[in-house]
Short mmCIF file of C-alpha atoms in Angstrom, two decimals:
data_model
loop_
_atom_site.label_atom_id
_atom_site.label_comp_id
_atom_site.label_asym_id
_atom_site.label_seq_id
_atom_site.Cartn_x
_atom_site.Cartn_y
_atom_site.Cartn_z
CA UNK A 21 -28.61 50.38 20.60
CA UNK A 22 -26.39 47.93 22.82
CA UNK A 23 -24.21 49.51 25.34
CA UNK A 24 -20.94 49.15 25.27
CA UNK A 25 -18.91 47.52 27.64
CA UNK A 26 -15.02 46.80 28.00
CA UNK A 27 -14.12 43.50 26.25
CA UNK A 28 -14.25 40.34 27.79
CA UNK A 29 -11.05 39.46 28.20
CA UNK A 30 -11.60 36.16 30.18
CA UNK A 31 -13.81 34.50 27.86
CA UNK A 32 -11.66 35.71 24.40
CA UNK A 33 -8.38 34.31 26.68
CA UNK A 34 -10.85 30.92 27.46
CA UNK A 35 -11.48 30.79 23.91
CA UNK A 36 -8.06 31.54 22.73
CA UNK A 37 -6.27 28.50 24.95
CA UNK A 38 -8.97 26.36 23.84
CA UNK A 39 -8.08 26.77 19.91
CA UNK A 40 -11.49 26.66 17.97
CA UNK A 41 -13.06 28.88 15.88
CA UNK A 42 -16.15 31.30 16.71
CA UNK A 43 -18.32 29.55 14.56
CA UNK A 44 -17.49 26.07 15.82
CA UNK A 45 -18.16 27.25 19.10
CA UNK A 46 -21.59 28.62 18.19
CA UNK A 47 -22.18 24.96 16.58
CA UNK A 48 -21.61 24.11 20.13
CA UNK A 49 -23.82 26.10 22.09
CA UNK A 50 -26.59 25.71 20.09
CA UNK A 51 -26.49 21.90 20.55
CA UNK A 52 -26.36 22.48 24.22
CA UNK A 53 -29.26 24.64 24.05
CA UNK A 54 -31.25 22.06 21.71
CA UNK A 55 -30.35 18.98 24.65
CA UNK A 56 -32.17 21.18 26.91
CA UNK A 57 -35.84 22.05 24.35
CA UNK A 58 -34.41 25.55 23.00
CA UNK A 59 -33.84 26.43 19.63
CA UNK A 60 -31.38 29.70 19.71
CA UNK A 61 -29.64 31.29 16.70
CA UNK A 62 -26.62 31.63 18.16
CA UNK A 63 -23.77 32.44 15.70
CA UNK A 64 -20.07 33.55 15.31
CA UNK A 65 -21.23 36.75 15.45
CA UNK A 66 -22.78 36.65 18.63
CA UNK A 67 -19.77 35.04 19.92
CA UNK A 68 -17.83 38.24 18.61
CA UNK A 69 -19.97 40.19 20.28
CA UNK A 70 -20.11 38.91 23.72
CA UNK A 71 -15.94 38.53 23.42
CA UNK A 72 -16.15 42.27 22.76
CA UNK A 73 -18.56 43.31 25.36
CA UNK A 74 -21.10 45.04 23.13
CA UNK A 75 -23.86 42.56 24.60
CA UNK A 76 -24.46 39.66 26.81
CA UNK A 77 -25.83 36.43 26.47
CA UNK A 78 -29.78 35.79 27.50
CA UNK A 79 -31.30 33.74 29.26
CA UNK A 80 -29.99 30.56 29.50
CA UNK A 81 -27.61 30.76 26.79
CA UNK A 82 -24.70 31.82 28.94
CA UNK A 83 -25.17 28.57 31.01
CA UNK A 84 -24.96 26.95 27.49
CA UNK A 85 -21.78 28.85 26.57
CA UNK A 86 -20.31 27.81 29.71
CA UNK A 87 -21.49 24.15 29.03
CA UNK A 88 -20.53 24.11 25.62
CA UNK A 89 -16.43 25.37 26.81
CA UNK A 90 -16.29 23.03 29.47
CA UNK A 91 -17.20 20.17 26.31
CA UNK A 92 -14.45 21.57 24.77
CA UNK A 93 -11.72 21.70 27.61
CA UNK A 94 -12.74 18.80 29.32
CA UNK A 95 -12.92 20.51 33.01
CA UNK A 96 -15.84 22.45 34.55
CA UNK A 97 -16.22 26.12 33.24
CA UNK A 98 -18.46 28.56 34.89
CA UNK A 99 -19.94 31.42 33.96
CA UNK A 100 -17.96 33.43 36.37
CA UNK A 101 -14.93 32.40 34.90
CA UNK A 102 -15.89 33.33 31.72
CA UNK A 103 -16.69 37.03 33.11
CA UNK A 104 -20.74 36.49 32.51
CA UNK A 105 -21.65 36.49 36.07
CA UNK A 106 -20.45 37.28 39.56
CA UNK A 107 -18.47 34.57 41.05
CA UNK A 108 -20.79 34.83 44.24
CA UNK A 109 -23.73 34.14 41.59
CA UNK A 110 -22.36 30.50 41.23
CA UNK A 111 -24.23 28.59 44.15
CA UNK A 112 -23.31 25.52 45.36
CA UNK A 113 -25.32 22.09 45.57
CA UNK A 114 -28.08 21.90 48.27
CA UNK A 115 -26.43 19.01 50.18
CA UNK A 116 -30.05 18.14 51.96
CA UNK A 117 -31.22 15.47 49.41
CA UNK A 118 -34.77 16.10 50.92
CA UNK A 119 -34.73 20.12 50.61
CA UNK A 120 -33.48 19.38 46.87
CA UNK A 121 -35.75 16.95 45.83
CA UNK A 122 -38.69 19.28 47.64
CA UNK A 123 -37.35 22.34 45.71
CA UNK A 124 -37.33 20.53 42.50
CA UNK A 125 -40.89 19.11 42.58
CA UNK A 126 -42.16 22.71 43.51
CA UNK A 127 -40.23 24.43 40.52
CA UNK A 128 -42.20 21.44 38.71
CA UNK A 129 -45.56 21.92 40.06
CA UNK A 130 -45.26 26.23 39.94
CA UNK A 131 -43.95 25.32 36.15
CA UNK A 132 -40.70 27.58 36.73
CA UNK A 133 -39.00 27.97 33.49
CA UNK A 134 -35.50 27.92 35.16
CA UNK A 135 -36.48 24.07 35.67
CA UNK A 136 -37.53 23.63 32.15
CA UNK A 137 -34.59 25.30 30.45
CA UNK A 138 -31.70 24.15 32.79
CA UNK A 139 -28.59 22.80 30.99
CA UNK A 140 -27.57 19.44 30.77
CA UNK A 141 -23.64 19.42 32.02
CA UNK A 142 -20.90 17.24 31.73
CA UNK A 143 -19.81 18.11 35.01
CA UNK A 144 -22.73 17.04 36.56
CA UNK A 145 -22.27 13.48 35.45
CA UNK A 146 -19.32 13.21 37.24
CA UNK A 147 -21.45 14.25 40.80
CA UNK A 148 -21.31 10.62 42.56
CA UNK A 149 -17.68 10.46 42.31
CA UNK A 150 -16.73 13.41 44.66
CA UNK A 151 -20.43 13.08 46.57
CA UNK A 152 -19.87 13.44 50.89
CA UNK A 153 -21.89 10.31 51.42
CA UNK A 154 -21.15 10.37 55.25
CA UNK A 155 -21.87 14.43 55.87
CA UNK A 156 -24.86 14.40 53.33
CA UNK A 157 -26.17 11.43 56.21
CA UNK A 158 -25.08 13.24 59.45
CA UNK A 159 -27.21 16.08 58.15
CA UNK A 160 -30.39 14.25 56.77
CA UNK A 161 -30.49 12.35 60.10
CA UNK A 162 -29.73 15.68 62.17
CA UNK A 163 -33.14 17.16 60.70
CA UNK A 164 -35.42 14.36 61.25
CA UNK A 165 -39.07 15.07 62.75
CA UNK A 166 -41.40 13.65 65.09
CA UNK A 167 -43.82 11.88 63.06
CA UNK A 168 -43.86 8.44 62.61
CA UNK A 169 -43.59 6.69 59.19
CA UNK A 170 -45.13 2.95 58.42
CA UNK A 171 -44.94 0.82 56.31
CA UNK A 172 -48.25 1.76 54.45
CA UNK A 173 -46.74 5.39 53.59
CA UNK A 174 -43.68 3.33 51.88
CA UNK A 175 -46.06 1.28 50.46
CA UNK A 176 -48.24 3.99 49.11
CA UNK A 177 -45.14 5.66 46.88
CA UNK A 178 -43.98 2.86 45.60
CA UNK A 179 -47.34 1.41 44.69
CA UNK A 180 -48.44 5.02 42.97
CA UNK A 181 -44.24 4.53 41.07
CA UNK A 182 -45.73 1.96 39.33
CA UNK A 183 -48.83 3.55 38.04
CA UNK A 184 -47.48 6.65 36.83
CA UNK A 185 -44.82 4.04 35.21
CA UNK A 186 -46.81 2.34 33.51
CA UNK A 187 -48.75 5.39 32.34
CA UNK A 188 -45.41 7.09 30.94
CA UNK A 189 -44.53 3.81 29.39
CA UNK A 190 -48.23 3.62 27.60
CA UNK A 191 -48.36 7.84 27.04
CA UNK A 192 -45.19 9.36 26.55
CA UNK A 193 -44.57 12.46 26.17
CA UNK A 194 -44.13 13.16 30.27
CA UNK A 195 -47.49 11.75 31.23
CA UNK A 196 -48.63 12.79 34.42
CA UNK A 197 -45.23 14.96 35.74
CA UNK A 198 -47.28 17.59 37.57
CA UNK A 199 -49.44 14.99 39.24
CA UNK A 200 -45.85 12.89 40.49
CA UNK A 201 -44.02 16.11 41.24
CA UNK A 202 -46.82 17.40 43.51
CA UNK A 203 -47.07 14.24 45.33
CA UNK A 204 -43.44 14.27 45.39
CA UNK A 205 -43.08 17.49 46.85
CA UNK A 206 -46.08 17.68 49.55
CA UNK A 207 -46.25 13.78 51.04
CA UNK A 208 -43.07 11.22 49.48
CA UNK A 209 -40.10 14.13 50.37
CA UNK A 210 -41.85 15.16 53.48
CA UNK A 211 -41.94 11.24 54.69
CA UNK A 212 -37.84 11.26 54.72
CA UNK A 213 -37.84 13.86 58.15
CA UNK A 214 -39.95 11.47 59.55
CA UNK A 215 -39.12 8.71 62.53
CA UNK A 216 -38.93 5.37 61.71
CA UNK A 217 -39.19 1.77 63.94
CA UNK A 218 -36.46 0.29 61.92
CA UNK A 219 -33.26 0.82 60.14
CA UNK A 220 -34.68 -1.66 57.35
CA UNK A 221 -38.12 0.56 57.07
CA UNK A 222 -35.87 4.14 56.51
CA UNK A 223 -33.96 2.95 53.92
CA UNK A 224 -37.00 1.59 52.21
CA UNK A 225 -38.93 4.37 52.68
CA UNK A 226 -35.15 6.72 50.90
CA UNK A 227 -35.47 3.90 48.60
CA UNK A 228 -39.23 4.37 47.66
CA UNK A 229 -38.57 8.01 47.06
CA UNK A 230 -35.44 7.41 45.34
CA UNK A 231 -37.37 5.03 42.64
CA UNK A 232 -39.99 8.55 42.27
CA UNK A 233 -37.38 10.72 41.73
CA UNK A 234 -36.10 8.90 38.75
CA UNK A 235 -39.19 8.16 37.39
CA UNK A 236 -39.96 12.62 37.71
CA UNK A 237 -36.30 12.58 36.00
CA UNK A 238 -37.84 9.86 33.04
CA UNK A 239 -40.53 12.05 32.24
CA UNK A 240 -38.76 15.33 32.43
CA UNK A 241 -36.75 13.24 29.48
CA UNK A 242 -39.69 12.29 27.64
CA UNK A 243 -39.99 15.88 27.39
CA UNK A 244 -36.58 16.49 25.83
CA UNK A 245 -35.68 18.38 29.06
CA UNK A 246 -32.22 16.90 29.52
CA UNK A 247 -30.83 19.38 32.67
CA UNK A 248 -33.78 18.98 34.47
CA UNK A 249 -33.90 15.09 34.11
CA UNK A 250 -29.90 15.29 35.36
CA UNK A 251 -31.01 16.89 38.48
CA UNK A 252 -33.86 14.87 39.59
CA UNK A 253 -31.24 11.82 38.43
CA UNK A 254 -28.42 13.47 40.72
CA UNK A 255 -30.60 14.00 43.52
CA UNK A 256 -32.42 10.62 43.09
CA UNK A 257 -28.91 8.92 43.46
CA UNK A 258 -28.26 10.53 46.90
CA UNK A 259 -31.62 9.02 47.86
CA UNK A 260 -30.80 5.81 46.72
CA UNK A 261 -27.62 6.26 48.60
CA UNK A 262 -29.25 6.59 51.72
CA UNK A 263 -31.51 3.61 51.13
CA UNK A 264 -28.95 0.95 49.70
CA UNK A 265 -25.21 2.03 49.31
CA UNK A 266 -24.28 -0.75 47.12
CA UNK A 267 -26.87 -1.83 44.77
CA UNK A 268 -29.41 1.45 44.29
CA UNK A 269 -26.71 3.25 44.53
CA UNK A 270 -24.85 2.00 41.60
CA UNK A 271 -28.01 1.80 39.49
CA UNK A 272 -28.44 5.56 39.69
CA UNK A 273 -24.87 6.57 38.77
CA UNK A 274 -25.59 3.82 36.04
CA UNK A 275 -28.77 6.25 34.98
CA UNK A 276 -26.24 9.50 35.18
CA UNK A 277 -23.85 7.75 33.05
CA UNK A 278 -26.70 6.25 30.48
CA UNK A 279 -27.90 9.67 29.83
CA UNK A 280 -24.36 11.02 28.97
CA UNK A 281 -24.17 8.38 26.74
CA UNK A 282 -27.71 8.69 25.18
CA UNK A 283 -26.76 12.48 24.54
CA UNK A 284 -23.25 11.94 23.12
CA UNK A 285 -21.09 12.82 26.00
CA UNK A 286 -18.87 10.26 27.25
CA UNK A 287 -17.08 12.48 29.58
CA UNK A 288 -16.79 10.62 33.38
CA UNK A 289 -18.37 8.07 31.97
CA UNK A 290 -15.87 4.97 32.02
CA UNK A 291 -15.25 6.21 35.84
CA UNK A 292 -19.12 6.53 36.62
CA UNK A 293 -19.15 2.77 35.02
CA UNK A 294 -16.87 1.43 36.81
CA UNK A 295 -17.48 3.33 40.30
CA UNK A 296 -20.75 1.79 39.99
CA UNK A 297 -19.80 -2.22 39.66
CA UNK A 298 -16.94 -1.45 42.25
CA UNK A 299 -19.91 -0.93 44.89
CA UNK A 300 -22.36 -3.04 43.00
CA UNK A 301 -20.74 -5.91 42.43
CA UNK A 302 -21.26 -8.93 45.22
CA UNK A 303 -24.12 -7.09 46.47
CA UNK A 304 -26.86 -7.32 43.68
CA UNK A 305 -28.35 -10.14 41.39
CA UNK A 306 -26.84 -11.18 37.80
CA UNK A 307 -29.65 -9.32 35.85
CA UNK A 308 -28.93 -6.32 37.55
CA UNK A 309 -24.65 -6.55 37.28
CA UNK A 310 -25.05 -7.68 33.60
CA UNK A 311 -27.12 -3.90 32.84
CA UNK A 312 -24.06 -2.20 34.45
CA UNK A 313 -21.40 -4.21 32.47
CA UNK A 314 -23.21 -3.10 29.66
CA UNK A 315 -23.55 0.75 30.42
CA UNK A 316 -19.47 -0.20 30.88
CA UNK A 317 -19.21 -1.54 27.38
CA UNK A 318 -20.99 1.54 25.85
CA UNK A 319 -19.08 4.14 27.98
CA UNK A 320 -15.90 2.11 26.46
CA UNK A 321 -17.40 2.00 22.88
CA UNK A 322 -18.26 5.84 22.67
CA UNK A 323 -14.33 6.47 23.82
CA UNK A 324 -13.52 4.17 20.54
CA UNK A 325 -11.70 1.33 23.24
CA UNK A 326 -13.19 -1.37 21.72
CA UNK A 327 -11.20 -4.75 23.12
CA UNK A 328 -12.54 -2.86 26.56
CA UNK A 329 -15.58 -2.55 25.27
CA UNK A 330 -15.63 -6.63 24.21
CA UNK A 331 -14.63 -7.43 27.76
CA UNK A 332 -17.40 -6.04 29.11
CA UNK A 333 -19.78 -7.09 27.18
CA UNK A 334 -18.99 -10.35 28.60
CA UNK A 335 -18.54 -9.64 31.56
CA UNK A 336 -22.26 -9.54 31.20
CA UNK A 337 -22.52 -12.36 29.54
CA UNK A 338 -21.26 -14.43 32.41
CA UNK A 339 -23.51 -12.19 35.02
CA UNK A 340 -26.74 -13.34 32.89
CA UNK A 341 -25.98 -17.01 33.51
CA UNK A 342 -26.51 -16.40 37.02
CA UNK A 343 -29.35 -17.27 39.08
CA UNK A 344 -29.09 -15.56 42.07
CA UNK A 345 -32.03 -14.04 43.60
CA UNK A 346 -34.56 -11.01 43.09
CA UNK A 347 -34.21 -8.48 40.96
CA UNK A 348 -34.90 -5.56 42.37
CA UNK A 349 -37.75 -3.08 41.84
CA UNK A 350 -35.32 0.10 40.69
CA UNK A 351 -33.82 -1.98 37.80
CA UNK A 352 -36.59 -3.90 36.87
CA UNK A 353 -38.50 -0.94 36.00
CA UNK A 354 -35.72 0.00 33.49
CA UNK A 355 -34.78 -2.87 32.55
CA UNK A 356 -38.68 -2.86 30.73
CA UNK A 357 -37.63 0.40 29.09
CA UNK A 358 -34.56 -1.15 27.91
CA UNK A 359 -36.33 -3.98 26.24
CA UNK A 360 -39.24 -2.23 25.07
CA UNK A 361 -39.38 1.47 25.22
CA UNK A 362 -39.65 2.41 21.68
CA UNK A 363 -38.36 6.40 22.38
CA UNK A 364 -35.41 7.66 23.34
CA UNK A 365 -34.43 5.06 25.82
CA UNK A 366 -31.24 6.13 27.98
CA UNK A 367 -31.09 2.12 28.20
CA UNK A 368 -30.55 1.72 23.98
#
């Protein structure tokens, strides 16, 4: 028999400013739950009874319920606010890129479910835009080692990037995530606290691990695992950030922004779009500038601003007629996906 507990007045107030029905709201958190590889049977009636405090939500689902409210208002909600959790319960960001991307790939390679089930937000496509670029630096250079990194360790995770690539491209389905997690977690991650002869060789070497991270983020896609993909995207942009602040950079809030899109939720995205060609643009090649005039164009297209939309399309257009250089290696391994990847591209 469920124990009985004194309403939930914050969450039946949330609820009640926000204007929809329990069953629309159940609609809702379901669909969060089903972005993320869980099929729940959440219904109005579980709504009723977590408003009234005769039960709680499991599991994950009150992360969903707070995901699916903050859809709904169009700020972030947490679960705190809601009355589901203590508000000390609602822990910040790690701002060490290198911890986060370590503690990732070891949920990854110890197959921690928290990893596999966490929720795709809407908040968290808006992370770039309020990032500390210049503290998350002071403190990944403050922590760097005595070893010495070369150029054959940069080489070496770039060169096994395009294997496992290739692999997920012919495979699907995730191919090979332990294998890159593990070497993502116990050699590329480590690399970053290392000393390095050059300026040019550390951001390669951020960059090289950057590229990784995304491709972790890919396959944790491939596996309909859309929260967990977010985070390794989210962390992979402060790596990129670290390696190239204009170009890399803007590709990865591009990737934030192209998954948003892919799942529906335009939310952030015009801003993400055009934060990303304000510190792209003049600083990377035409084929590159055209892909994030078009991520533009479809953040304007889901929003239903369609003269916008035109503009930037070609605004593209006129960056594909250029001839300008390289393209580089982060958004030439996409741009494959975008012309050929037959499932769920976050480039269609």
């Amino acid at each position: 028999m469920a124990t009985q507990r004194a309403p939930n007045s914050r969450l039946h107030e949330t609820i009640d400013a926000i204007g929809c029905t329990y069953e629309a709201l159940a609609k809702d958190v379901r669909r969060v739950a089903a972005e993320n590889g869980e099929i729940i049977q959440t219904n109005k009636s579980a709504i009723s009874h977590w408003v009234n405090g005769t039960r709680q939500p499991a599991g994950q689902t009150g992360q969903d319920l707070a995901e699916a409210l903050s859809r709904r208002t169009g700020r972030t909600i947490t679960q705190s606010e809601v009355g589901l959790r203590a508000p000390e319960a609602d822990v910040p960001d790690e701002p060490d890129a290198v911890v986060a991307i370590t503690n990732l790939g070891r949920a990854d390679v110890e197959r921690h479910r928290s990893l596999a089930v966490a929720a795709f937000t809407t908040a968290g496509v808006a992370m770039p835009l309020a990032h500390d670029h210049e503290a998350a630096s002071r403190l990944l250079r403050a922590r760097t080692g005595n070893t010495l990194v070369g150029t054959e360790e940069v080489d070496v995770v770039r060169q096994i990037t395009t294997a496992f690539s290739a692999a997920d491209e012919r495979l699907g389905g995730g191919h090979g995530l332990t294998t890159v997690t593990a070497y993502l977690t116990d050699t590329a991650a480590p690399m970053l606290r290392g000393r390095f002869a050059a300026e040019a060789l550390r951001r390669a070497a951020f960059g090289a691990v950057a590229e990784l991270a995304y491709l972790a983020g890919w396959k944790h896609h491939d596996l309909g695992q859309e929260g967990a993909a977010q985070r390794y995207y989210q962390v992979g942009y402060q790596l990129a950030y670290e390696a190239d602040p204009y170009g890399h950079a803007a590709w990865m809030m591009r990737t934030l922004a192209h998954q948003a899109l892919s799942l529906k939720q335009p939310h952030h995205c015009i801003d993400l779009a055009e934060a990303a060609l304000t510190q792209g643009v003049g600083h990377i090649d035409g084929q590159t500038e055209a892909l994030l005039h078009i991520t533009h164009a479809r953040a304007y297209a889901a929003t239903s601003e369609k003269p916008s939309a035109a503009r930037a399309l070609l605004a593209a257009e006129d960056a594909l007629l250029r001839d300008d250089g390289p393209q580089p290696s982060y958004s030439r391994v996409s741009g494959r996906r975008h012309r050929g990847q037959p499932h769920r591209s976050h480039s269609d």
